[in-house]
Amino acid sequence: MFEQELELVHESVEESGSYGSVMEAIDSEWIEQSLLSANKASIRNRRLPAQQAVWLVLWMGLIRNQSIKEVCSSMDIALQSGDSTWSRVAPSVLTDCRRRLGEAPMSYLFKSTISAWLEQALGDQNTLGLTTLAIDGTVFRCQDSEENANEFGFISKTHKPYPQLRLVSLISTETRMVLGAAFDGCHVGEITLAQRLVQDTPDNSLTLFDRCYFSADLLVNWQSSGVQRHWLTPVKSKMRYEVVEEFANNDLLIDMPVSPQARKKNPELPETWRARFIAYQEPKGEIKGFVTSLVDPVKYPLDKLLNIYWQRWEIEEGYGELKQTQLQSKVTLRSKFVEGVKQELWGVLIAYNLVRLEMTAIAKEAKVAPTRISFTAAISLIDTQLRWLALSPDGKLPAKLKQMRADIKHFILPDKRKHRTYPRSVLYIPSRYPLKYKQ
C-alpha cells in the first residue's frame, strides 16, 4: 500500500511538471524515511496521503502570496479513486492531514536534506582553514489562537497582540544556508536554544556568536563537542579575566572565572576557562574586543582574526531574505494549531535552503560567491518558472531550468566593500524651540 501511494505521488508530481528543480534536489526516499521514522506513513487509502502533505508544507513555505487551498490547487494535489477519476481535496481535508502529519517528519526531512547538501552548504573555507558559521536568533508571530498562546506565549506581558515563537539557527556565512535550527516559545532564551545546536555543528569550523551568547556553559560545550570546533564572540569592558600570556599589544591569553550559578547548573564546568582576548582600539564603543578559542597565535595570526568577525552579518542578511523576501514581510505564520506552526516553520526553512542551493549552483557556474546572487531575483524567477512549468510539457523542463539559471546570472550583485566601520551615533533631532546662547 505504501509503495502504491508513493508511486501515485510521483505520477501526480511528474504530470504537473512543476517540481523539476525540487525533485532533483530532494530524494523521494528522504520523504519516505521521514514518514516511516515518525510512524506517519499512510497505511490506508486517505483523501490526501502523507507524502503529498509533505510537498504541500514545502510549497507553503515557498509560495507565500497564495492561501493553503490555492497552493494545493496549483500543485494539482488530488487523489485517484477506484474508477480512475480524480477529485479535488476539500480545505477541511488539508487541515486534518496536516494534523496527522505533525512536526516530526518535517524535522527529520530537514536534517536529511542538510546531510545530503552539507558539502554545498558549507562552501569554501576561510583564510584560517576553517568553515565560517554564525548563530543568531529571531522571532516569528503565530496566529492568535488559544492553543498557540498557551504553547508559545507572549514576549510582552502587558501588550499581547500575537503569540510569538523564538528561532535560533546555525548558518554557513559562505552560502547563507541553514545548517541547524531550534525553536520554542518566546519564554525560552536564545542560549538554551543554541545548546540544542551543538551536535549540528560540523568539525573544522569557526562559529561566530553575538555578544548575548557569552556563556561558559555554551562555549565550553561547543568547543569540546567535536574536532576543531572553534568559536568567537565580542565582549564588553565588564568582563573579568586574568592575563596568562601576552602575545602582542592587545593580544592576550587569559583565564576567565566561571560563575557559581553556571557551575551549579552544570557541575562539570571548571572553575576557570581559557581563551584568547583581542582588544579593539578603533572604532570606539561599548564592545571592547572579542574572545575566541583560537589560542594559537602562530596558526591563527592576529591580522586574519581582526577581519573575520564581520562575516557574522551574513546571518542577518539571511534572516532578511527569509522574512522580508521569501515570506514577503508576513512574519505571522499561517497555522492555528501548535503542530502546524512547527511543521510550517520547518517547511519554510527547507524551502529557503532549496532556493539557496540553486543559487549556490548558479554562483558556481558564474564563478562568483553565492552571496553575490540576488535572492530577490532568484526566488522571483523560480516562483514564476514553477507556475509556468506547471502548464508546459515535461520534455521542455531541463531546457527551461537551464534558461532560468542563465536569467539569474544577470542579477549578480556587486562585491561588498569591506573594512568600512563607523561608530554608532545618535540621530540628531532638531529642537522645536529656539536656542539661546550666553554672550
XYZ file of C-alpha atoms in Angstrom, residues 90-323:
234
model
C -11.553 19.862 0.267
C -9.985 22.514 2.564
C -11.041 20.569 5.669
C -9.021 17.585 4.440
C -5.865 19.756 4.293
C -6.083 20.668 7.975
C -6.838 17.104 9.057
C -3.964 15.714 7.012
C -1.510 18.285 8.369
C -2.593 17.431 11.928
C -1.928 13.748 11.249
C 1.440 14.582 9.694
C 2.705 16.543 12.730
C 6.140 18.082 13.151
C 8.472 15.054 13.335
C 8.584 14.113 9.608
C 9.413 17.690 8.567
C 12.149 17.938 11.200
C 13.597 14.614 10.021
C 13.414 15.735 6.380
C 15.254 18.982 7.205
C 18.131 17.032 8.756
C 18.172 14.570 5.842
C 18.467 17.367 3.293
C 21.263 19.092 5.236
C 23.203 15.814 5.493
C 22.966 15.406 1.719
C 23.697 19.051 0.880
C 26.384 19.643 3.523
C 29.294 19.981 1.100
C 27.482 22.602 -0.989
C 26.112 24.320 2.110
C 29.484 24.793 3.821
C 31.183 26.392 0.823
C 34.835 27.386 0.823
C 36.968 27.638 3.953
C 38.198 30.953 5.318
C 41.806 32.165 5.459
C 42.294 30.237 8.710
C 41.477 26.922 7.042
C 38.122 26.638 8.840
C 34.493 26.799 7.750
C 32.891 30.017 8.983
C 29.479 29.656 10.652
C 27.224 32.078 12.506
C 24.487 31.804 15.121
C 21.722 34.251 15.968
C 18.047 34.340 16.853
C 14.846 35.878 15.526
C 11.129 35.879 16.328
C 8.053 34.849 14.326
C 4.441 35.649 15.119
C 1.801 32.922 15.304
C -1.924 33.045 14.661
C -3.852 34.365 17.653
C -5.403 31.082 18.768
C -5.745 29.832 22.325
C -3.638 26.746 21.543
C -0.759 28.857 20.177
C -0.980 31.329 23.048
C -0.711 28.581 25.673
C 2.211 26.903 23.905
C 4.354 29.828 22.742
C 3.304 32.728 24.990
C 3.967 36.442 24.547
C 7.156 38.475 24.833
C 5.333 41.435 26.382
C 3.296 40.693 29.493
C 1.149 43.802 29.060
C 0.704 44.156 25.275
C -0.262 40.785 23.743
C -1.086 41.159 20.036
C 0.157 37.755 18.814
C 1.810 34.664 20.332
C 5.483 34.608 19.365
C 7.926 31.861 18.500
C 11.693 32.203 19.026
C 14.070 30.668 16.482
C 17.854 30.250 16.742
C 19.634 28.965 13.649
C 23.131 27.994 12.576
C 24.140 29.118 9.073
C 27.158 28.992 6.808
C 28.338 32.542 6.139
C 29.694 31.469 2.744
C 26.318 30.319 1.323
C 23.804 31.510 3.993
C 22.227 28.044 4.022
C 20.688 26.995 7.345
C 22.593 24.037 8.829
C 20.574 23.696 12.018
C 17.576 25.253 13.713
C 15.954 25.151 17.150
C 12.741 26.941 18.099
C 10.394 27.130 21.055
C 8.125 29.531 22.892
C 9.339 33.079 23.491
C 9.899 32.267 27.185
C 12.885 30.074 26.167
C 16.133 32.051 25.873
C 18.493 32.073 22.902
C 21.348 30.426 24.843
C 19.090 27.480 25.713
C 18.104 27.085 22.060
C 21.731 27.408 20.951
C 22.634 24.491 23.239
C 20.382 22.287 21.094
C 22.513 23.067 18.023
C 25.803 21.830 19.486
C 25.572 18.466 17.727
C 24.640 20.098 14.394
C 27.999 21.869 14.176
C 30.473 20.364 11.664
C 34.095 19.752 12.586
C 36.893 22.110 11.499
C 34.685 25.157 11.851
C 34.634 28.583 13.469
C 31.250 29.739 14.784
C 30.642 33.463 15.232
C 28.336 34.353 18.138
C 26.657 37.601 19.082
C 27.608 39.064 22.448
C 24.377 37.841 24.110
C 25.688 34.252 23.798
C 28.641 34.848 26.120
C 28.186 31.789 28.366
C 30.877 29.473 29.707
C 28.481 26.519 29.636
C 27.590 27.063 25.972
C 31.047 27.911 24.626
C 32.952 25.211 26.543
C 30.476 22.557 25.372
C 30.617 23.922 21.839
C 34.382 23.538 21.676
C 34.519 20.083 23.272
C 31.688 18.538 21.233
C 33.889 17.654 18.246
C 37.187 18.148 16.444
C 38.374 21.720 15.868
C 35.005 23.291 16.679
C 36.065 26.828 17.491
C 34.079 29.907 18.479
C 34.465 33.690 18.565
C 32.286 36.287 20.316
C 32.564 40.010 21.193
C 32.737 41.122 24.834
C 32.154 44.271 26.861
C 34.561 46.044 29.169
C 32.966 44.465 32.284
C 34.491 41.056 31.530
C 36.648 39.672 34.356
C 39.857 37.904 33.408
C 43.440 37.214 34.404
C 46.280 37.553 31.900
C 48.257 34.340 31.385
C 50.442 35.429 28.475
C 50.758 38.467 26.215
C 51.276 37.539 22.570
C 51.377 41.144 21.295
C 49.824 44.509 22.021
C 46.114 43.952 22.693
C 46.512 40.200 22.041
C 46.314 38.217 25.286
C 45.884 34.681 26.552
C 43.507 34.892 29.518
C 41.730 32.817 32.136
C 38.133 33.754 32.959
C 36.263 32.664 36.101
C 33.132 30.542 35.758
C 30.264 31.940 37.816
C 28.881 29.894 40.735
C 25.443 29.983 39.086
C 26.819 28.340 35.930
C 28.679 25.674 37.909
C 25.538 24.958 39.910
C 23.612 24.268 36.690
C 26.498 22.259 35.227
C 28.849 20.831 37.907
C 31.208 19.521 35.202
C 32.347 23.046 34.330
C 35.841 24.029 35.559
C 36.447 26.944 37.912
C 38.166 28.893 35.120
C 38.191 28.620 31.325
C 40.906 29.760 28.951
C 40.544 31.831 25.793
C 42.290 34.425 23.673
C 41.316 38.076 24.131
C 41.901 40.628 21.368
C 41.105 44.222 22.311
C 39.821 46.874 19.935
C 41.378 50.319 19.585
C 39.010 51.530 16.842
C 36.119 52.058 16.485
C 35.261 53.238 19.956
C 32.137 51.847 21.615
C 30.916 49.542 24.344
C 32.351 46.498 22.532
C 35.962 46.357 23.744
C 37.126 43.353 21.746
C 36.408 39.681 21.278
C 37.381 36.369 22.855
C 37.953 33.185 20.914
C 39.042 29.584 21.301
C 41.705 30.119 18.603
C 44.522 30.436 21.141
C 47.478 29.583 18.878
C 48.943 32.928 17.663
C 51.131 31.244 15.044
C 48.428 29.120 13.443
C 45.790 31.857 13.756
C 47.521 35.242 13.227
C 46.092 38.441 14.684
C 45.597 40.253 11.352
C 43.377 37.460 9.985
C 41.267 37.296 13.146
C 40.579 41.032 13.102
C 38.740 40.791 9.791
C 36.776 37.590 10.247
C 34.103 38.552 12.804
C 32.343 40.924 10.409
C 31.149 37.896 8.436
C 28.605 37.317 11.205
C 26.427 39.912 9.488
C 25.636 37.295 6.815
C 23.115 35.666 9.172
C 21.287 38.995 9.479
C 21.199 39.165 5.676
C 19.854 35.609 5.612
C 17.052 36.418 8.051
C 16.214 39.445 5.906
C 15.938 37.248 2.812
C 13.785 34.702 4.611
C 11.397 37.086 6.383
